[in-house]
GROMACS .gro file of C-alpha atoms in nm:
model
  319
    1UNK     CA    1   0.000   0.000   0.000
    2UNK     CA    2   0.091   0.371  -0.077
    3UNK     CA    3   0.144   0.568   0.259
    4UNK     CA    4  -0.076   0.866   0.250
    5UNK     CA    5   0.071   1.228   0.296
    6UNK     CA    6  -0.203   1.293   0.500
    7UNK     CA    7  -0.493   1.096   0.624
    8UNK     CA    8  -0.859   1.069   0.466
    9UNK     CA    9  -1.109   1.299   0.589
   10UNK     CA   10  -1.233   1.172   0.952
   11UNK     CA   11  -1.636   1.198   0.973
   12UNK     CA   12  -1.806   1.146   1.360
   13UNK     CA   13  -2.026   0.807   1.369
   14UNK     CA   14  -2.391   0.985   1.456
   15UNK     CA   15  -2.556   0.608   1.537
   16UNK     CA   16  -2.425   0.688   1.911
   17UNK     CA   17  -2.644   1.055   1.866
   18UNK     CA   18  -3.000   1.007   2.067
   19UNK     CA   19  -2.806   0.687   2.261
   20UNK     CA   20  -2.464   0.750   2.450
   21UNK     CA   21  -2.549   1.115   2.399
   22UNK     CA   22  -2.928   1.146   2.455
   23UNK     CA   23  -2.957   1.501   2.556
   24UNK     CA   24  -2.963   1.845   2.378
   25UNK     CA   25  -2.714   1.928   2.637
   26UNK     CA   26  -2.453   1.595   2.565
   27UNK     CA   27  -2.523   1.664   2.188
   28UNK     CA   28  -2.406   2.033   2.226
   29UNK     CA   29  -2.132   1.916   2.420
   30UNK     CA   30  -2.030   1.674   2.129
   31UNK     CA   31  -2.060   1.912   1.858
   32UNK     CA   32  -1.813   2.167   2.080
   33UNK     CA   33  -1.575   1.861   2.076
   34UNK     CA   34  -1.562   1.786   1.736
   35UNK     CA   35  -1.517   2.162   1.621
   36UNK     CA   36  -1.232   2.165   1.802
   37UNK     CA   37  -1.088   1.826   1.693
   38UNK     CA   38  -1.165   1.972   1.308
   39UNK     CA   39  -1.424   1.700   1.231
   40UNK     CA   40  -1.680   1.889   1.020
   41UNK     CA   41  -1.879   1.627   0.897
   42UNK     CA   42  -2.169   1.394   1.058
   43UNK     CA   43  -2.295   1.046   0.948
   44UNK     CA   44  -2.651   0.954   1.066
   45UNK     CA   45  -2.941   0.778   0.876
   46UNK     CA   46  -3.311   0.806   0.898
   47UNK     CA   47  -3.309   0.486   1.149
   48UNK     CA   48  -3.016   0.563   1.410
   49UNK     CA   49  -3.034   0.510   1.701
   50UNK     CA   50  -3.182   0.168   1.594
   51UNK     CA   51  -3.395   0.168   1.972
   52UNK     CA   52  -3.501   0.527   1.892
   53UNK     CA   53  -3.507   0.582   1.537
   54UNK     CA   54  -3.465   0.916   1.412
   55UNK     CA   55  -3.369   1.066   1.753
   56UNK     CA   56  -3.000   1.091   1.603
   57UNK     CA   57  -3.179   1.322   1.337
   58UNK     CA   58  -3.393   1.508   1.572
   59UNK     CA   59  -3.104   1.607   1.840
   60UNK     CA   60  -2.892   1.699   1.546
   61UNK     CA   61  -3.166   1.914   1.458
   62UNK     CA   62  -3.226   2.046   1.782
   63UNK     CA   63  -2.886   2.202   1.787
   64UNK     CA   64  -2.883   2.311   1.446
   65UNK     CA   65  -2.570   2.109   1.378
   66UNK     CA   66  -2.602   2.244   1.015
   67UNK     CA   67  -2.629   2.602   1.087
   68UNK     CA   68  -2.324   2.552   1.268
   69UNK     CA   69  -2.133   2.481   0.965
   70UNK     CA   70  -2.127   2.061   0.990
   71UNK     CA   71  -2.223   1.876   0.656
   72UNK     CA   72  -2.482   1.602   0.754
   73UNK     CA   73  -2.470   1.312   0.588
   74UNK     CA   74  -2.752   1.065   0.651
   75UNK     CA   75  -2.963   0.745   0.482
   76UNK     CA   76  -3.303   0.646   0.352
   77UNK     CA   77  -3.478   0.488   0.650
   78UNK     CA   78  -3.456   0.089   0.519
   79UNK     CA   79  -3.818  -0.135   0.503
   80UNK     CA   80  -3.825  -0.442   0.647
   81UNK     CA   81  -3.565  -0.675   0.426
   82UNK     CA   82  -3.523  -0.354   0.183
   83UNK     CA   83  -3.836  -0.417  -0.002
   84UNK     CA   84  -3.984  -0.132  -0.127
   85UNK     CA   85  -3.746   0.146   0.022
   86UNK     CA   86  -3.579   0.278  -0.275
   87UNK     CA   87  -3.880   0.331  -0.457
   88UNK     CA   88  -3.942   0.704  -0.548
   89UNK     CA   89  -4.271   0.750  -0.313
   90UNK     CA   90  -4.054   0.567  -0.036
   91UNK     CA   91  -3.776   0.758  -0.079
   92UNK     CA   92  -3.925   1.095  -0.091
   93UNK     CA   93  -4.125   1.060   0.245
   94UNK     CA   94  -3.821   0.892   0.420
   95UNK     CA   95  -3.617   1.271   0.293
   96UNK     CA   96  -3.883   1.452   0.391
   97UNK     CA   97  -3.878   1.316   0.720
   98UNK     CA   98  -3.526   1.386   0.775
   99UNK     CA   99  -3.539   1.701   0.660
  100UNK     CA  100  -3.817   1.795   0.931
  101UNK     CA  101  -3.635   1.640   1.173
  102UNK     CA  102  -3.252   1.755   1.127
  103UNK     CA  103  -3.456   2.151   1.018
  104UNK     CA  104  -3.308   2.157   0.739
  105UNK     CA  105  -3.447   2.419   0.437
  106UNK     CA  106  -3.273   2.664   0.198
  107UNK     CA  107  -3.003   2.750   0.401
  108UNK     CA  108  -2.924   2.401   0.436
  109UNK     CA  109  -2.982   2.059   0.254
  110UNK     CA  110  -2.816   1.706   0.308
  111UNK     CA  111  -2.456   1.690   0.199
  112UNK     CA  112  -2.464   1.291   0.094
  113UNK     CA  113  -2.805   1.114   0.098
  114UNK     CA  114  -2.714   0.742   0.129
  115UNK     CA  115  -2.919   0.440  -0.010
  116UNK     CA  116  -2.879   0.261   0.323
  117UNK     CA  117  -2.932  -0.105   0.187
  118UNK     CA  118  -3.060  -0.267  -0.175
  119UNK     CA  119  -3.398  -0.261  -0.204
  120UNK     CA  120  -3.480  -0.626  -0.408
  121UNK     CA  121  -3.819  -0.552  -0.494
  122UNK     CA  122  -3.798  -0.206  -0.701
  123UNK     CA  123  -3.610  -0.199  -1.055
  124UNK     CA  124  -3.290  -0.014  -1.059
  125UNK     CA  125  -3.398   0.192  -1.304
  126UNK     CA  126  -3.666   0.317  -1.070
  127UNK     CA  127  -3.495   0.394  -0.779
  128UNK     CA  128  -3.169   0.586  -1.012
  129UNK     CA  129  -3.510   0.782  -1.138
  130UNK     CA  130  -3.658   0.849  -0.812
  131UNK     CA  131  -3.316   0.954  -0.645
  132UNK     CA  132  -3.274   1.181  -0.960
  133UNK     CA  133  -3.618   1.322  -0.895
  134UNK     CA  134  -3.522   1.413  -0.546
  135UNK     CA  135  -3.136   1.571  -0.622
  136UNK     CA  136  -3.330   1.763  -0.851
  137UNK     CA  137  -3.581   1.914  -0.594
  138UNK     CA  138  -3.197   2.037  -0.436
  139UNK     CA  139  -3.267   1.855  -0.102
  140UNK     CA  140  -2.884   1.677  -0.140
  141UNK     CA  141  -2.577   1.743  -0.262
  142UNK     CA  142  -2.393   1.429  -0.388
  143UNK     CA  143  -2.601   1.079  -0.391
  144UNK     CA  144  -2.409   0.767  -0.154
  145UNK     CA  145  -2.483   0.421  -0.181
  146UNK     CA  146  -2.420   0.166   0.091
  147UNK     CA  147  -2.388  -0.237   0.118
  148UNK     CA  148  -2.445  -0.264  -0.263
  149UNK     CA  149  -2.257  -0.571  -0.420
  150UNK     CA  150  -1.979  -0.434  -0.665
  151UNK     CA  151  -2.224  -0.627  -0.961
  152UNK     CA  152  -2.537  -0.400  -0.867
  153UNK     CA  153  -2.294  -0.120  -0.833
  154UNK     CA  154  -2.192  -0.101  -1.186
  155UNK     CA  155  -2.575  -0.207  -1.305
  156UNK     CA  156  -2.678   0.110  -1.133
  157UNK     CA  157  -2.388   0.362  -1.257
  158UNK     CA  158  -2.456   0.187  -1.618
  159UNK     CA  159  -2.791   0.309  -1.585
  160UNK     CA  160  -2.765   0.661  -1.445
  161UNK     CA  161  -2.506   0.668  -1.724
  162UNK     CA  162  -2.764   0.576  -2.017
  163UNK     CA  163  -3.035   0.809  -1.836
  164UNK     CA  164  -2.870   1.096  -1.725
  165UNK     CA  165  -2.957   1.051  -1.362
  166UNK     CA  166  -2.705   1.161  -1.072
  167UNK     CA  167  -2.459   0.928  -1.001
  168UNK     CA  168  -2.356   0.798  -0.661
  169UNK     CA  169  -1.985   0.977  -0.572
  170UNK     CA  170  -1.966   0.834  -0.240
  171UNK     CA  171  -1.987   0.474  -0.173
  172UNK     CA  172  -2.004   0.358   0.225
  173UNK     CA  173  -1.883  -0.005   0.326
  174UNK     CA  174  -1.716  -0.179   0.619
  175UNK     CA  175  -1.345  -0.199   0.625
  176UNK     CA  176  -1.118  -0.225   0.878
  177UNK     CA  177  -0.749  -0.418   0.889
  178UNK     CA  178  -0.936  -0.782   0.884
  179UNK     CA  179  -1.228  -0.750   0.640
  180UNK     CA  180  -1.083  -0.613   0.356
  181UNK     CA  181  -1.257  -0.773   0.051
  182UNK     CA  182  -1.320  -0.436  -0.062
  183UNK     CA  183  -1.003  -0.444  -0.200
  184UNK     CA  184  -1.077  -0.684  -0.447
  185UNK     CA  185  -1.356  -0.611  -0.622
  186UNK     CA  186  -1.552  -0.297  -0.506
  187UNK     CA  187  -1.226  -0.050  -0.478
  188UNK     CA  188  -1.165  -0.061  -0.842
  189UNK     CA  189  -1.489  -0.008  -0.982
  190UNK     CA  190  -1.487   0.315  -0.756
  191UNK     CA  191  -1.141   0.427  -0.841
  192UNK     CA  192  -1.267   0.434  -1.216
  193UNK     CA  193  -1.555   0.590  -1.214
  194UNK     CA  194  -1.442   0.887  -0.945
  195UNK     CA  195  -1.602   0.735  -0.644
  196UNK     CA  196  -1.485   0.804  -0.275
  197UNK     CA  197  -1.490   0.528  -0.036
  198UNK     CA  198  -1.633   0.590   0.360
  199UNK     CA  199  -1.498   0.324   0.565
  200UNK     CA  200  -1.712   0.218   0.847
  201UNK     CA  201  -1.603  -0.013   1.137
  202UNK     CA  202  -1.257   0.061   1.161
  203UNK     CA  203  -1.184  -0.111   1.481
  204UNK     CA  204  -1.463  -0.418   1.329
  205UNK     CA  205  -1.744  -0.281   1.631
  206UNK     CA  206  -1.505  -0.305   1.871
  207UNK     CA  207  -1.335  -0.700   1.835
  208UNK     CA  208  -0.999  -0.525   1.755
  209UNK     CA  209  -0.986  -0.394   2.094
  210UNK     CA  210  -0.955  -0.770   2.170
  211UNK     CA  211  -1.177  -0.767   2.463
  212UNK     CA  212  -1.393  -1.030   2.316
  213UNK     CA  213  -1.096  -1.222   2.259
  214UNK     CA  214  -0.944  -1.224   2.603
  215UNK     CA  215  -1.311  -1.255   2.692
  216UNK     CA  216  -1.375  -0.894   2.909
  217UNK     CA  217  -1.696  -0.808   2.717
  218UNK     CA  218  -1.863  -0.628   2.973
  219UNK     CA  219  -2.007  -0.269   2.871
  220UNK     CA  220  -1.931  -0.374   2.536
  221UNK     CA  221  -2.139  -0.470   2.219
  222UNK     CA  222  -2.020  -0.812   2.256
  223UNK     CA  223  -2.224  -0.835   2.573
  224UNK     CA  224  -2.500  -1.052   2.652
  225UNK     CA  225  -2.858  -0.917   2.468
  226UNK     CA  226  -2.694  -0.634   2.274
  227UNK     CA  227  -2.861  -0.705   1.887
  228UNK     CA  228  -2.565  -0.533   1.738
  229UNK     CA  229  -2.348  -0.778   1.886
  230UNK     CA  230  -2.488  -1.061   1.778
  231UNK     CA  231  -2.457  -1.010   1.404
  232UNK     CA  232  -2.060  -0.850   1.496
  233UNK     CA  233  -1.998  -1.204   1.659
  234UNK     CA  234  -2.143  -1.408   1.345
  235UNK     CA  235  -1.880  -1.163   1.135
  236UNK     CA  236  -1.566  -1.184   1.382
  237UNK     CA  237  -1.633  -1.468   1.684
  238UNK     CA  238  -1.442  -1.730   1.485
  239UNK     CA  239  -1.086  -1.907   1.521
  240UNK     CA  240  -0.904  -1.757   1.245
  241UNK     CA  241  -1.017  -1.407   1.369
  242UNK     CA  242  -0.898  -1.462   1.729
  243UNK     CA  243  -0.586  -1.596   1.624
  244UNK     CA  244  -0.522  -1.274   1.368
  245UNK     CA  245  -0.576  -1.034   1.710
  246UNK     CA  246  -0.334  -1.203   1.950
  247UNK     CA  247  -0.088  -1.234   1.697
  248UNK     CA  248  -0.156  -0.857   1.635
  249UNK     CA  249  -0.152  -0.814   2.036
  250UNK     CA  250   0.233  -0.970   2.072
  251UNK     CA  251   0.376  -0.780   1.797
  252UNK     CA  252   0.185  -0.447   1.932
  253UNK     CA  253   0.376  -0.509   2.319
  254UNK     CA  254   0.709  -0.485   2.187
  255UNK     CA  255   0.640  -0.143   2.060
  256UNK     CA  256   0.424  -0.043   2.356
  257UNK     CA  257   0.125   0.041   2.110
  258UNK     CA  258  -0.230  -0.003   2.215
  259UNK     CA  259  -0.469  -0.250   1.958
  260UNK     CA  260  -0.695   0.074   1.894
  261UNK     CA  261  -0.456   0.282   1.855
  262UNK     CA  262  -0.273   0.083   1.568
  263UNK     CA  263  -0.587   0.023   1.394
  264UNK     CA  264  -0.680   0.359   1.386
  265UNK     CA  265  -0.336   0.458   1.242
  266UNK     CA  266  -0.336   0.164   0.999
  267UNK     CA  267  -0.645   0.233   0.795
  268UNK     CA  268  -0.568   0.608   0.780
  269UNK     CA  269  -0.186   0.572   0.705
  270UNK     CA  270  -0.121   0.235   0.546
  271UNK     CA  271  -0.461   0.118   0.433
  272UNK     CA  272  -0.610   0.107   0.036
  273UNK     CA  273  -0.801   0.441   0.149
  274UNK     CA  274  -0.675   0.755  -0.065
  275UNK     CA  275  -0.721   1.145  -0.054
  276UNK     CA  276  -1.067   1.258  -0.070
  277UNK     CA  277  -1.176   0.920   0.105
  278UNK     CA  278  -1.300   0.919   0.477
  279UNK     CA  279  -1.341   0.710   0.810
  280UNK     CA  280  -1.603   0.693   1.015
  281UNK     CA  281  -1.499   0.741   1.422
  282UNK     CA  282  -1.770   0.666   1.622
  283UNK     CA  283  -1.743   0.694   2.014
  284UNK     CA  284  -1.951   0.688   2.309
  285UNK     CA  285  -1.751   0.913   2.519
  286UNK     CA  286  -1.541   1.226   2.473
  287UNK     CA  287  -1.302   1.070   2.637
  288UNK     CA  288  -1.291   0.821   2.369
  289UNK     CA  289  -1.289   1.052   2.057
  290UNK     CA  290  -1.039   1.265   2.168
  291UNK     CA  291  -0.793   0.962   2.256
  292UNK     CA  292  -0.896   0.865   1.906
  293UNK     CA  293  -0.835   1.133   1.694
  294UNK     CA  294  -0.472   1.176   1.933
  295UNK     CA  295  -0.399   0.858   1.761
  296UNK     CA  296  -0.464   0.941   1.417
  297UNK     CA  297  -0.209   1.244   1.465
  298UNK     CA  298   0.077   1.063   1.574
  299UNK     CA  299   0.137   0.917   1.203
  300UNK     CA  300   0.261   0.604   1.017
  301UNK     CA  301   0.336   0.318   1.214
  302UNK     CA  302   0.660   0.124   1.244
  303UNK     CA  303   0.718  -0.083   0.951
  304UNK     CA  304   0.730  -0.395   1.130
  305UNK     CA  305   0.398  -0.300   1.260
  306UNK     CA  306   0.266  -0.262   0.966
  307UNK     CA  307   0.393  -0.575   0.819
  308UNK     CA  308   0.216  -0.769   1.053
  309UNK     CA  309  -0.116  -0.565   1.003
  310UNK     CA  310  -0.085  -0.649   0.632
  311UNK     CA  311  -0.007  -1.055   0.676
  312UNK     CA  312  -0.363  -1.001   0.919
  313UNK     CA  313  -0.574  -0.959   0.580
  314UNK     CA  314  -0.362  -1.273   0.395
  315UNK     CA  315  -0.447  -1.456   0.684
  316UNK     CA  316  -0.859  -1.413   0.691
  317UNK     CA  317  -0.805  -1.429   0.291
  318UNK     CA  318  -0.682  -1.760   0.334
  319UNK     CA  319  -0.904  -1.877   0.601
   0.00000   0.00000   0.00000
């Protein structure tokens, strides 16, 4: 991998807004902190927090986050399996909803509106129109697309191509220093046609911290009940994934380097992410972001370090 001059832009998590910070008063507090850390930029979606949805909307709203200069990016509220949710009428109401609920108007429109998931049920064709219809109205400014396979990808760009719709410029996916199959197949097609990359997960929801590994999951998502958990441990609880994070833990002792901290530097310094690319941080303490974004500044890792973070991906690739 290339080491980046500097890293990709850093965007705050908002899934943790109307949960871990629940309170006009904690959100305020939040926003203060990331002005001063120079994050600019908030990721939320129609359905965060998933046991309150659209309270992460609605607090950023209630602060006027936007009026305070931050570019909002959030998602079309998913239905059910995905059925149904990209069609035009769906997608309108599902905008117009956020829009009432971040107060949002001429002043100040969405800066990416994602397609949170495929919808299966509604032609392509449809839902490039419908999105169209809506960039149009001026209620966003670039179109994002999340969790699409690379093949429905390019179906959808060939078709915005052939209509004259928007095209997606931002593409959101989960990548982090063990699930890298991005790399493969979906980086390329984006590098081609212009499109920047969001990484979510960077730390894989908290298994590289290794506390499910060395089995202190308490407060964590990995405890018992927590939904979000539960799919993370289908993705990560397995052999070959424990074995990558001790082996990541020895080599990270003899440099005196903490898991999240070299995970953090990794996929902003050393990772297949380039310029005009970004990471999602989420955190559910201060405490935690600003430790964080500390990390981020202190630069490339050791090359040995690195080394061993790279043979990590070979290893679940071979698995």
């Amino acid at each position: 991998m290339l080491l980046l001059s500097s890293p990709p832009t850093l965007i705050f998590g908002g899934a943790s807004i109307g949960d871990a910070y629940n309170t006009v008063s904690a959100v305020s507090d939040l926003l203060s902190t990331l002005q001063t850390l120079g994050i600019h930029r908030i990721d939320t979606a129609a359905r965060y927090p998933s046991p309150r949805p659209g309270t992460s909307e609605l607090l950023l709203g209630e602060v006027s986050a936007a009026k305070q200069g931050f570019a909002i990016d959030t998602k079309i509220i998913p239905l059910g399996d995905g059925s149904g949710s990209l069609a035009p009428q769906a997608v309108g109401r599902s905008l117009d909803g956020s829009y009432q609920r971040l107060k949002l108007g001429e002043d100040a429109n969405v800066n990416v509106l994602y397609c949170h998931c495929p919808d299966p049920q509604t032609p392509l064709e449809e839902q490039a129109g419908g999105l169209d219809a809506q960039f149009r109205r001026g209620l966003f400014k670039q179109l994002g697309i999340s969790n699409f396979s690379p093949e429905m990808l390019q179906d959808f760009l060939t078709i915005c191509d052939r209509h004259g719709f928007i095209k997606p410029s931002v593409y959101q996916g989960q990548y982090n220093v063990l699930c890298r199959d991005v790399e493969k197949d979906l980086l390329p097609i984006l590098r081609r046609h212009g499109i920047a990359f969001v990484a979510f997960s960077p730390l894989a929801g908290g298994f590289l911290t290794g506390r499910l590994t060395t089995g202190d999951v308490a407060g964590t998502r990995f405890s018992d009940g927590n939904v979000m958990g539960q799919y993370l441990r289908v993705q990560y609880d397995r052999h070959e994934m424990h074995t990558a994070v001790k082996a990541l833990q020895d080599a990270l002792k003899r440099e005196g380097i903490g898991n999240v901290e070299a995970c953090l530097r990794w996929i902003c310094w050393h990772s297949a992410l380039r310029e005009g690319d970004g990471i999602i941080l989420g955190a559910s303490r201060l405490e935690q972001l600003n430790k964080n974004c500390e990390a981020v500044k202190r630069g490339p890792l050791p090359e040995s370090i690195v080394q061993v973070m790279d043979a990590l991906g070979n290893m679940e690739e071979s698995s």
